[in-house]
Short mmCIF file of C-alpha atoms in Angstrom, two decimals:
data_model
loop_
_atom_site.label_atom_id
_atom_site.label_comp_id
_atom_site.label_asym_id
_atom_site.label_seq_id
_atom_site.Cartn_x
_atom_site.Cartn_y
_atom_site.Cartn_z
CA MET A 288 123.16 93.06 110.75
CA ALA A 289 120.18 92.71 113.10
CA GLN A 290 120.89 96.22 114.33
CA THR A 291 120.94 97.57 110.78
CA LYS A 292 117.67 95.86 110.03
CA SER A 293 115.97 97.31 113.06
CA TYR A 294 117.39 100.75 112.17
CA TRP A 295 115.69 100.71 108.76
CA ALA A 296 112.55 99.16 110.18
CA SER A 297 112.27 101.92 112.75
CA ILE A 298 112.61 104.55 110.02
CA GLU A 299 109.92 102.91 107.91
CA ALA A 300 107.64 102.71 110.95
CA ASP A 301 108.09 106.42 111.64
CA ILE A 302 107.29 107.37 108.04
CA GLU A 303 104.27 105.08 108.07
CA ALA A 304 103.00 106.56 111.33
CA HIS A 305 103.40 110.07 109.99
CA LEU A 306 101.52 109.23 106.80
CA ARG A 307 98.68 107.54 108.65
CA THR A 308 98.12 110.73 110.62
CA ALA A 309 98.65 112.98 107.61
CA ILE A 310 96.18 111.27 105.29
CA PRO A 311 92.85 111.68 106.96
CA VAL A 312 89.71 109.83 106.06
CA ARG A 313 87.53 112.79 105.34
CA GLN A 314 85.01 113.99 102.81
CA PRO A 315 84.83 113.10 100.01
CA VAL A 316 85.54 109.56 101.29
CA ALA A 317 85.38 108.28 97.72
CA VAL A 318 88.46 110.43 97.01
CA PHE A 319 90.39 110.00 100.27
CA GLU A 320 89.91 106.29 100.74
CA PRO A 321 91.65 105.40 97.45
CA MET A 322 94.45 107.80 98.40
CA ARG A 323 95.19 105.84 101.55
CA HIS A 324 94.90 102.59 99.67
CA LEU A 325 97.25 103.59 96.85
CA VAL A 326 99.83 105.05 99.20
CA PHE A 327 99.95 102.08 101.56
CA THR A 328 99.83 99.31 98.98
CA ALA A 329 102.35 100.72 96.47
CA PRO A 330 105.73 98.97 96.57
CA LYS A 331 108.11 100.88 98.80
CA ALA A 332 111.20 102.53 97.39
CA LYS A 333 114.15 103.06 99.73
CA ALA A 334 114.30 106.77 98.86
CA PRO A 335 112.12 107.98 101.77
CA ALA A 336 114.05 105.93 104.35
CA LEU A 337 117.30 107.12 102.78
CA CYS A 338 116.11 110.69 103.32
CA VAL A 339 115.74 110.08 107.05
CA ALA A 340 119.02 108.16 107.30
CA ALA A 341 120.92 110.91 105.44
CA CYS A 342 119.49 113.50 107.80
CA GLU A 343 120.68 111.52 110.81
CA LEU A 344 124.03 110.85 109.16
CA VAL A 345 124.84 114.56 108.94
CA GLY A 346 123.81 115.09 112.55
CA GLY A 347 120.19 116.08 112.08
CA ASP A 348 117.20 114.87 114.02
CA ARG A 349 114.79 112.34 112.52
CA THR A 350 111.83 114.66 112.97
CA GLN A 351 113.46 117.13 110.58
CA ALA A 352 113.25 114.67 107.69
CA VAL A 353 110.12 112.63 108.28
CA VAL A 354 107.80 115.00 106.41
CA ALA A 355 110.05 115.10 103.35
CA ALA A 356 110.34 111.31 103.52
CA SER A 357 106.54 111.07 103.63
CA ALA A 358 106.26 113.41 100.65
CA LEU A 359 108.70 111.19 98.74
CA ARG A 360 106.61 108.16 99.57
CA LEU A 361 103.50 109.99 98.35
CA VAL A 362 104.92 111.09 95.01
CA HIS A 363 106.42 107.66 94.44
CA SER A 364 103.09 105.94 95.03
CA ALA A 365 101.39 108.41 92.66
CA ALA A 366 103.94 107.61 89.97
CA HIS A 367 103.35 103.91 90.56
CA ALA A 368 99.57 104.33 90.16
CA HIS A 369 99.91 106.31 86.92
CA GLU A 370 102.53 103.95 85.58
CA HIS A 371 100.07 101.10 85.75
CA LEU A 372 97.06 102.92 84.35
CA PRO A 373 95.62 100.93 81.48
CA LEU A 374 95.88 103.45 78.65
CA MET A 375 94.94 102.66 75.12
CA ASP A 376 98.36 103.21 73.62
CA ARG A 377 100.41 101.36 76.19
CA PRO A 378 102.21 98.23 75.27
CA ASN A 379 101.92 95.48 77.85
CA HIS A 380 105.33 96.21 79.25
CA LYS A 381 104.30 96.17 82.87
CA PRO A 382 103.23 93.25 85.00
CA VAL A 383 99.49 93.43 85.51
CA ILE A 384 98.83 94.68 89.01
CA HIS A 385 95.69 94.34 91.07
CA HIS A 386 93.54 97.42 90.54
CA ALA A 387 91.36 98.05 93.56
CA TYR A 388 89.74 100.93 91.70
CA GLY A 389 88.99 101.81 88.10
CA PRO A 390 91.51 103.72 85.97
CA ASN A 391 89.59 106.89 86.45
CA ILE A 392 89.85 106.89 90.23
CA GLU A 393 93.49 105.84 90.05
CA LEU A 394 94.26 108.72 87.70
CA LEU A 395 92.49 111.26 89.94
CA THR A 396 94.02 109.82 93.09
CA GLY A 397 97.52 110.08 91.67
CA ASP A 398 96.73 113.65 90.64
CA GLY A 399 95.61 114.41 94.16
CA ILE A 400 98.52 112.74 95.95
CA VAL A 401 101.26 114.84 94.35
CA PRO A 402 100.02 118.28 95.45
CA PHE A 403 99.24 116.77 98.85
CA GLY A 404 102.91 115.82 99.19
CA PHE A 405 103.96 119.40 98.47
CA GLU A 406 101.31 120.70 100.84
CA LEU A 407 102.72 118.57 103.67
CA LEU A 408 106.17 119.90 102.94
CA ALA A 409 105.16 123.55 102.73
CA ARG A 410 103.17 123.19 105.96
CA SER A 411 106.16 121.68 107.75
CA VAL A 412 107.78 125.08 108.13
CA GLY A 413 107.53 125.65 111.84
CA SER A 414 107.23 128.97 113.53
CA GLY A 415 110.56 129.88 115.04
CA GLN A 416 112.23 126.92 113.33
CA ASN A 417 113.65 129.15 110.62
CA ASN A 418 113.68 126.26 108.18
CA SER A 419 111.75 127.82 105.30
CA ASP A 420 114.78 128.09 103.03
CA ARG A 421 115.62 124.42 103.57
CA VAL A 422 112.03 123.36 102.92
CA LEU A 423 111.86 125.44 99.73
CA ARG A 424 115.08 123.84 98.57
CA VAL A 425 113.65 120.39 99.28
CA ILE A 426 110.51 121.25 97.32
CA ILE A 427 112.70 122.15 94.32
CA GLU A 428 114.68 118.91 94.73
CA ILE A 429 111.52 116.80 94.72
CA THR A 430 109.88 118.64 91.79
CA ARG A 431 112.99 117.97 89.74
CA ALA A 432 113.27 114.32 90.72
CA ILE A 433 109.69 113.54 89.77
CA GLY A 434 109.46 115.95 86.83
CA SER A 435 110.31 115.95 83.16
CA GLN A 436 114.02 115.48 83.72
CA GLY A 437 113.56 112.79 86.34
CA THR A 438 110.87 110.14 86.72
CA ILE A 439 108.92 111.36 83.68
CA ASP A 440 112.01 111.07 81.48
CA GLY A 441 112.54 107.51 82.72
CA GLN A 442 108.91 106.57 82.22
CA TYR A 443 108.95 108.07 78.75
CA HIS A 444 112.00 106.08 77.74
CA GLU A 445 110.63 102.94 79.33
CA LEU A 446 107.46 103.22 77.28
CA HIS A 447 109.37 103.82 74.06
CA GLN A 448 111.48 100.81 74.53
CA GLY A 449 111.39 99.48 71.00
CA ALA A 450 114.42 97.37 70.26
CA ARG A 451 116.61 99.30 72.64
CA CYS A 452 116.30 97.06 75.67
CA ASN A 453 120.04 96.83 76.15
CA GLU A 454 122.21 97.54 79.17
CA LYS A 455 122.75 101.19 78.30
CA TRP A 456 119.05 101.81 77.87
CA ILE A 457 118.23 100.06 81.15
CA GLU A 458 120.89 102.16 82.89
CA HIS A 459 119.34 105.38 81.57
CA VAL A 460 115.82 104.39 82.63
CA CYS A 461 117.02 103.36 86.10
CA MET A 462 119.08 106.52 86.49
CA LYS A 463 116.04 108.71 85.72
CA LYS A 464 113.54 106.72 87.73
CA GLU A 465 115.02 105.01 90.79
CA GLY A 466 118.35 106.88 90.59
CA GLU A 467 117.05 110.44 90.64
CA LEU A 468 114.48 109.63 93.33
CA HIS A 469 117.05 108.11 95.68
CA ALA A 470 119.56 110.86 94.92
CA CYS A 471 116.85 113.35 95.79
CA GLY A 472 115.94 111.49 98.99
CA ALA A 473 119.51 111.44 100.23
CA ALA A 474 120.13 115.08 99.27
CA CYS A 475 116.90 116.25 100.92
CA GLY A 476 117.76 114.44 104.13
CA ALA A 477 121.21 116.03 104.17
CA ILE A 478 119.76 119.48 103.44
CA LEU A 479 117.17 119.21 106.21
CA GLY A 480 119.68 117.82 108.69
CA GLY A 481 121.99 120.76 108.14
CA GLY A 482 124.70 118.95 106.18
CA SER A 483 127.42 120.89 104.38
CA GLU A 484 127.19 121.36 100.61
CA GLU A 485 129.91 118.76 100.22
CA GLU A 486 127.99 116.25 102.31
CA ILE A 487 124.78 116.97 100.40
CA GLU A 488 126.48 116.29 97.06
CA LYS A 489 128.23 113.14 98.26
CA LEU A 490 125.00 111.75 99.67
CA ARG A 491 123.19 112.73 96.47
CA LYS A 492 125.67 110.68 94.44
CA PHE A 493 125.44 107.82 96.90
CA GLY A 494 121.66 107.87 96.55
CA LEU A 495 121.91 107.99 92.78
CA TYR A 496 124.08 104.88 92.65
CA VAL A 497 122.00 102.98 95.21
CA GLY A 498 118.78 103.84 93.38
CA MET A 499 120.24 102.77 90.05
CA MET A 500 121.36 99.49 91.61
CA GLU A 501 117.88 98.91 93.00
CA GLY A 502 116.33 99.65 89.63
CA MET A 503 118.77 97.60 87.61
CA LEU A 504 118.39 94.54 89.80
CA ASN A 505 114.74 94.47 88.75
CA TRP A 506 115.87 93.95 85.17
CA VAL A 507 118.12 90.99 85.96
CA GLY A 508 116.79 87.88 84.29
CA GLY A 509 116.78 89.22 80.75
CA ASN A 510 119.30 88.72 77.98
CA ASP A 511 122.13 90.82 79.22
CA GLU A 512 122.33 89.52 82.77
CA GLU A 513 126.09 89.45 83.00
CA GLY A 514 126.54 92.98 81.69
CA LEU A 515 123.90 94.21 84.08
CA MET A 516 125.48 92.57 87.10
CA ASP A 517 128.84 94.07 86.11
CA ALA A 518 127.21 97.50 85.99
CA VAL A 519 125.65 96.95 89.41
CA ASP A 520 129.07 96.00 90.78
CA ARG A 521 130.58 99.18 89.38
CA LEU A 522 127.81 101.24 90.97
CA ARG A 523 128.39 99.54 94.32
CA VAL A 524 132.06 100.48 94.27
CA MET A 525 131.20 104.07 93.36
CA ALA A 526 128.58 104.27 96.11
CA ILE A 527 131.00 103.01 98.77
CA LYS A 528 133.58 105.52 97.56
CA GLU A 529 131.19 108.40 98.24
CA LEU A 530 130.72 107.19 101.81
CA GLU A 531 134.45 106.88 102.37
CA ASN A 532 134.68 110.61 101.79
CA LEU A 533 132.25 111.41 104.55
CA SER A 534 134.94 111.44 107.18
CA GLY A 535 133.89 111.62 110.79
CA ARG A 536 130.34 110.45 110.14
CA ASN A 537 128.83 107.14 111.19
CA VAL A 538 128.21 105.68 107.75
CA GLU A 539 127.56 102.16 108.98
CA PRO A 540 123.75 102.08 108.81
CA ILE A 541 123.58 103.71 105.40
CA SER A 542 126.35 101.63 103.90
CA SER A 543 124.23 98.52 104.35
CA LEU A 544 122.15 99.75 101.40
CA VAL A 545 124.90 98.89 98.95
CA GLU A 546 124.76 95.21 99.80
CA VAL A 547 122.62 93.59 97.18
CA ALA A 548 120.93 91.38 99.73
CA SER A 549 119.95 94.32 101.84
CA LEU A 550 118.29 95.99 98.88
CA CYS A 551 115.82 93.16 98.79
CA ASN A 552 115.47 92.23 102.43
CA LEU A 553 115.45 95.41 104.45
CA MET B 152 85.67 149.18 78.63
CA ALA B 153 88.51 149.39 76.10
CA GLN B 154 90.83 150.25 78.97
CA THR B 155 89.65 147.25 80.96
CA LYS B 156 90.16 144.99 77.98
CA SER B 157 93.69 146.18 77.45
CA TYR B 158 94.40 145.79 81.17
CA TRP B 159 93.50 142.09 81.08
CA ALA B 160 95.24 141.63 77.75
CA SER B 161 98.46 143.09 79.15
CA ILE B 162 98.30 140.69 82.10
CA GLU B 163 97.76 137.69 79.84
CA ALA B 164 100.67 138.82 77.67
CA ASP B 165 102.97 139.07 80.69
CA ILE B 166 102.02 135.59 81.92
CA GLU B 167 102.48 134.18 78.43
CA ALA B 168 105.90 135.81 78.09
CA HIS B 169 106.97 134.42 81.45
CA LEU B 170 105.85 130.92 80.54
CA ARG B 171 107.59 130.99 77.16
CA THR B 172 110.86 131.73 78.91
CA ALA B 173 110.20 129.31 81.74
CA ILE B 174 109.38 126.27 79.62
CA PRO B 175 112.53 125.57 77.70
CA VAL B 176 112.83 123.32 74.72
CA ARG B 177 115.47 121.02 76.06
CA GLN B 178 116.26 117.36 76.27
CA PRO B 179 114.31 115.16 76.17
CA VAL B 180 112.52 117.12 73.42
CA ALA B 181 109.90 114.39 73.19
CA VAL B 182 108.94 115.29 76.77
CA PHE B 183 109.33 119.07 76.69
CA GLU B 184 107.71 119.76 73.35
CA PRO B 185 104.33 118.30 74.42
CA MET B 186 104.60 120.31 77.63
CA ARG B 187 104.75 123.57 75.68
CA HIS B 188 101.98 122.40 73.41
CA LEU B 189 99.60 121.38 76.22
CA VAL B 190 100.23 124.54 78.21
CA PHE B 191 99.72 126.94 75.31
CA THR B 192 96.74 125.25 73.68
CA ALA B 193 94.68 124.50 76.81
CA PRO B 194 91.70 126.82 77.27
CA LYS B 195 92.63 129.70 79.53
CA ALA B 196 90.99 130.16 82.89
CA LYS B 197 90.85 133.65 84.35
CA ALA B 198 92.43 132.49 87.61
CA PRO B 199 96.05 133.34 86.64
CA ALA B 200 95.12 136.83 85.43
CA LEU B 201 93.03 137.31 88.56
CA CYS B 202 96.11 136.47 90.60
CA VAL B 203 98.04 139.33 88.99
CA ALA B 204 95.10 141.74 89.20
CA ALA B 205 94.54 140.95 92.88
CA CYS B 206 98.22 141.59 93.57
CA GLU B 207 98.01 144.99 91.91
CA LEU B 208 94.72 145.75 93.63
CA VAL B 209 96.28 145.45 97.08
CA GLY B 210 99.19 147.64 96.02
CA GLY B 211 101.66 145.00 94.94
CA ASP B 212 103.81 144.98 91.85
CA ARG B 213 102.94 142.76 88.90
CA THR B 214 106.30 141.04 89.01
CA GLN B 215 105.47 139.71 92.48
CA ALA B 216 102.55 137.67 91.11
CA VAL B 217 103.54 136.62 87.61
CA VAL B 218 105.28 133.40 88.70
CA ALA B 219 102.31 132.27 90.78
CA ALA B 220 100.02 133.16 87.87
CA SER B 221 102.19 131.06 85.56
CA ALA B 222 102.10 128.17 88.02
CA LEU B 223 98.30 128.41 88.08
CA ARG B 224 98.23 128.34 84.30
CA LEU B 225 100.48 125.24 84.36
CA VAL B 226 98.43 123.26 86.85
CA HIS B 227 95.21 124.20 85.10
CA SER B 228 96.51 123.00 81.74
CA ALA B 229 97.67 119.73 83.35
CA ALA B 230 94.20 119.21 84.81
CA HIS B 231 92.70 119.89 81.38
CA ALA B 232 94.98 117.30 79.75
CA HIS B 233 94.16 114.62 82.32
CA GLU B 234 90.47 115.44 82.24
CA HIS B 235 90.37 114.58 78.56
CA LEU B 236 92.45 111.41 78.72
CA PRO B 237 90.57 108.61 77.06
CA LEU B 238 90.32 106.11 79.91
CA MET B 239 88.48 102.87 79.67
CA ASP B 240 85.91 103.59 82.36
CA ARG B 241 85.02 107.12 81.37
CA PRO B 242 81.59 107.93 80.10
CA ASN B 243 81.59 110.25 77.12
CA HIS B 244 80.76 113.25 79.22
CA LYS B 245 83.38 115.52 77.73
CA PRO B 246 83.47 117.01 74.27
CA VAL B 247 86.07 115.20 72.23
CA ILE B 248 89.13 117.41 71.96
CA HIS B 249 91.93 117.26 69.44
CA HIS B 250 94.73 115.12 70.85
CA ALA B 251 98.04 116.15 69.40
CA TYR B 252 99.70 113.28 71.26
CA GLY B 253 98.68 109.85 72.44
CA PRO B 254 97.10 109.33 75.87
CA ASN B 255 100.37 108.10 77.22
CA ILE B 256 102.31 111.27 76.42
CA GLU B 257 99.43 113.43 77.64
CA LEU B 258 99.37 111.55 80.94
CA LEU B 259 103.12 111.90 81.42
CA THR B 260 103.12 115.54 80.33
CA GLY B 261 100.41 116.42 82.81
CA ASP B 262 102.39 114.59 85.47
CA GLY B 263 105.46 116.63 84.57
CA ILE B 264 103.73 120.00 84.40
CA VAL B 265 102.43 120.02 87.99
CA PRO B 266 105.79 119.63 89.77
CA PHE B 267 107.24 122.11 87.28
CA GLY B 268 104.70 124.68 88.46
CA PHE B 269 105.76 124.16 92.07
CA GLU B 270 109.41 124.30 91.04
CA LEU B 271 108.89 127.71 89.42
CA LEU B 272 107.21 128.93 92.58
CA ALA B 273 109.83 127.61 94.97
CA ARG B 274 112.58 129.08 92.76
CA SER B 275 110.90 132.49 92.78
CA VAL B 276 112.15 133.19 96.28
CA GLY B 277 114.66 135.95 95.66
CA SER B 278 117.72 136.58 97.72
CA GLY B 279 117.10 139.57 99.91
CA GLN B 280 113.42 139.66 98.91
CA ASN B 281 112.42 137.98 102.14
CA ASN B 282 109.34 136.52 100.46
CA SER B 283 109.83 132.86 101.36
CA ASP B 284 106.92 132.79 103.81
CA ARG B 285 104.57 134.26 101.21
CA VAL B 286 105.74 131.82 98.57
CA LEU B 287 105.30 128.86 100.92
CA ARG B 288 101.80 130.07 101.71
CA VAL B 289 101.04 130.34 98.00
CA ILE B 290 102.32 126.79 97.45
CA ILE B 291 99.90 125.56 100.11
CA GLU B 292 97.04 127.54 98.52
CA ILE B 293 97.69 125.99 95.10
CA THR B 294 98.13 122.44 96.40
CA ARG B 295 94.75 122.72 98.10
CA ALA B 296 92.99 124.23 95.11
CA ILE B 297 94.14 121.49 92.74
CA GLY B 298 94.07 118.66 95.28
CA SER B 299 91.55 116.23 96.68
CA GLN B 300 89.36 118.89 98.21
CA GLY B 301 89.50 121.16 95.15
CA THR B 302 89.76 120.29 91.46
CA ILE B 303 89.95 116.54 92.12
CA ASP B 304 86.74 116.65 94.15
CA GLY B 305 85.02 118.50 91.29
CA GLN B 306 86.36 116.11 88.66
CA TYR B 307 85.31 113.15 90.76
CA HIS B 308 81.75 114.42 91.12
CA GLU B 309 81.61 115.39 87.46
CA LEU B 310 82.52 111.85 86.47
CA HIS B 311 79.99 110.32 88.81
CA GLN B 312 77.21 112.40 87.46
CA GLY B 313 74.53 109.74 87.30
CA ALA B 314 71.08 111.24 87.47
CA ARG B 315 72.25 114.13 89.59
CA CYS B 316 72.76 116.71 86.87
CA ASN B 317 70.67 119.31 88.64
CA GLU B 318 71.48 122.87 89.62
CA LYS B 319 72.82 121.92 93.04
CA TRP B 320 75.14 119.31 91.59
CA ILE B 321 76.40 121.72 88.91
CA GLU B 322 77.02 124.33 91.60
CA HIS B 323 79.10 121.87 93.63
CA VAL B 324 81.19 120.80 90.64
CA CYS B 325 81.78 124.42 89.61
CA MET B 326 82.64 125.46 93.16
CA LYS B 327 85.27 122.72 93.42
CA LYS B 328 86.71 123.19 89.94
CA GLU B 329 86.52 126.74 88.64
CA GLY B 330 85.51 128.25 92.00
CA GLU B 331 88.42 126.97 94.10
CA LEU B 332 90.96 127.73 91.37
CA HIS B 333 89.84 131.36 90.99
CA ALA B 334 89.53 131.78 94.75
CA CYS B 335 93.08 130.51 95.02
CA GLY B 336 94.30 132.81 92.23
CA ALA B 337 92.84 135.90 93.86
CA ALA B 338 94.06 134.92 97.33
CA CYS B 339 97.58 134.17 96.07
CA GLY B 340 97.78 137.52 94.29
CA ALA B 341 96.68 139.32 97.46
CA ILE B 342 99.16 137.35 99.58
CA LEU B 343 102.07 138.09 97.25
CA GLY B 344 101.12 141.75 96.91
CA GLY B 345 101.18 142.21 100.65
CA GLY B 346 97.42 142.53 101.21
CA SER B 347 95.94 142.36 104.69
CA GLU B 348 94.27 139.16 105.89
CA GLU B 349 90.93 140.85 105.41
CA GLU B 350 91.76 141.77 101.83
CA ILE B 351 93.02 138.26 101.12
CA GLU B 352 89.77 136.71 102.35
CA LYS B 353 87.55 139.18 100.50
CA LEU B 354 89.43 138.61 97.27
CA ARG B 355 89.32 134.86 97.85
CA LYS B 356 85.53 135.00 98.10
CA PHE B 357 85.33 137.29 95.07
CA GLY B 358 87.43 134.78 93.10
CA LEU B 359 85.27 131.89 94.30
CA TYR B 360 82.07 133.55 93.05
CA VAL B 361 83.62 134.66 89.75
CA GLY B 362 85.03 131.19 89.12
CA MET B 363 81.70 129.55 89.92
CA MET B 364 79.97 131.96 87.53
CA GLU B 365 82.47 131.12 84.80
CA GLY B 366 81.97 127.41 85.39
CA MET B 367 78.19 127.54 85.61
CA LEU B 368 77.84 129.55 82.42
CA ASN B 369 79.38 126.57 80.61
CA TRP B 370 76.41 124.47 81.73
CA VAL B 371 73.79 126.87 80.43
CA GLY B 372 71.81 125.26 77.65
CA GLY B 373 70.69 122.20 79.61
CA ASN B 374 67.37 121.56 81.29
CA ASP B 375 67.60 123.89 84.21
CA GLU B 376 68.68 127.04 82.41
CA GLU B 377 66.50 129.43 84.38
CA GLY B 378 67.58 128.12 87.76
CA LEU B 379 71.20 128.26 86.66
CA MET B 380 70.98 131.87 85.49
CA ASP B 381 69.32 132.81 88.77
CA ALA B 382 72.23 131.22 90.63
CA VAL B 383 74.72 133.12 88.46
CA ASP B 384 72.89 136.36 89.25
CA ARG B 385 73.09 135.63 92.96
CA LEU B 386 76.82 134.96 92.65
CA ARG B 387 77.33 138.22 90.78
CA VAL B 388 75.66 140.18 93.57
CA MET B 389 77.78 138.40 96.17
CA ALA B 390 80.97 139.03 94.19
CA ILE B 391 80.26 142.75 93.87
CA LYS B 392 79.53 142.91 97.59
CA GLU B 393 83.01 141.60 98.38
CA LEU B 394 84.56 144.37 96.26
CA GLU B 395 82.47 147.06 97.95
CA ASN B 396 84.16 146.15 101.17
CA LEU B 397 87.62 146.80 99.77
CA SER B 398 87.49 150.46 100.64
CA GLY B 399 90.19 152.69 99.27
CA ARG B 400 91.28 150.28 96.54
CA ASN B 401 90.80 150.72 92.82
CA VAL B 402 88.43 147.85 92.18
CA GLU B 403 87.43 149.00 88.71
CA PRO B 404 89.55 146.65 86.60
CA ILE B 405 88.74 143.58 88.65
CA SER B 406 85.02 144.34 88.89
CA SER B 407 84.70 143.91 85.14
CA LEU B 408 85.05 140.17 85.73
CA VAL B 409 81.57 139.96 87.16
CA GLU B 410 79.94 141.11 83.94
CA VAL B 411 78.84 137.99 82.15
CA ALA B 412 79.97 139.33 78.79
CA SER B 413 83.44 140.00 80.09
CA LEU B 414 83.76 136.43 81.28
CA CYS B 415 83.57 135.32 77.68
CA ASN B 416 85.24 138.16 75.84
CA LEU B 417 88.20 139.32 77.86
#
């Protein structure tokens, strides 16, 4: 357990180090300073770390995935900033967060972070590395995860909650938000690490289930707690099943993600 | 003149046709319908058309640039939507536009349009076309033009206008907003059409000056009209100079952009 913890901690430290170098404090400071702030204070999803772990699982090197993981962290923090923008037609569905800047700066900063994530990715194609096809594929994966059929779909449904706050609705929102992002993270890591198509798809499914679990656990405490916990249990079984099929790979570190406790404590 | 007009009209028609096919009406309709609406009703910049024209100027085929032009149109319409979001801390610096949807949908739609633009680009890498390096370069160009050192910088300065609404301030805002976008459009077209590095840089500068002219003409009517028109004249001379250096190329269609009238009427 201690070993697993230090494994994830080392991944997070590597992503953090990469981002600190990648996001410079440069002119205009009034634009870049909030970018650093929003990226480093947003709650962390496990999707970026999962990207690195999936890369290593299929035999890749950590350095092959750290840029994609950083890009995932960037787009996730942008989504978080926009999700909490105080807009006139938003019901108070979100916990009030501390806003270090006004809505205007947080809107612009989010708008600046997303292209920056894609810039990092596109620039990560190394001369002689011959990885441009993989990087292009990862760009497509991330655009889809954060786009109108991914995060945006989830955010849309979350905002139009109405009376539909039942287990099925929660499952859909969590699939589109946390699910797609983690699925994308795992798939990107496997792509960059040189995994087979079968491995990529298995890890994608694993990520989907883990992300959904992470999302759904945030909803526990409402009316339908028992139904929700049953759904989380089903997802855990499905996630473990995907790993079982990855024969010959060391699935131990990654499998720790399906333990509920580890979702909160790692 | 009629020929020039029909040249630009044919480019706009090709971009429009590509976008109509690219933006499907699919589930969730409540997310995709606003996307179509915002893209097709936003005011058109000349940057996408300039991308196609620059590609043809350096000897490329129109089909090589139409996806990048569409992506430019997408990101520009997203910026337009976010620029007009009614946020609590925004001074009334912008003309009130008709909002077909609430702020919330317009925020989400803008957030969905940008990754979609990059998805289109990344997907445009054809098998056997061997254009992945060019497409990656174009992705970097666009991320920079719309990011924290491009559009976002301009929007930031525009919002923090204060007492600084003088010619120099207007020039900076227009350089970062319209200037960088048009510079990017022209450079991307030249990259995709196989232009030399020299041609790419000359067309980039040409686009920068044309975009700044377009932006600055929107500010005419304020206090410093004479100074502004002088600056536009200087930019026109500089733009024409860049084209003079493109020896052996048919610069006629593209040179029409530096006529003030054509900026408004094409």
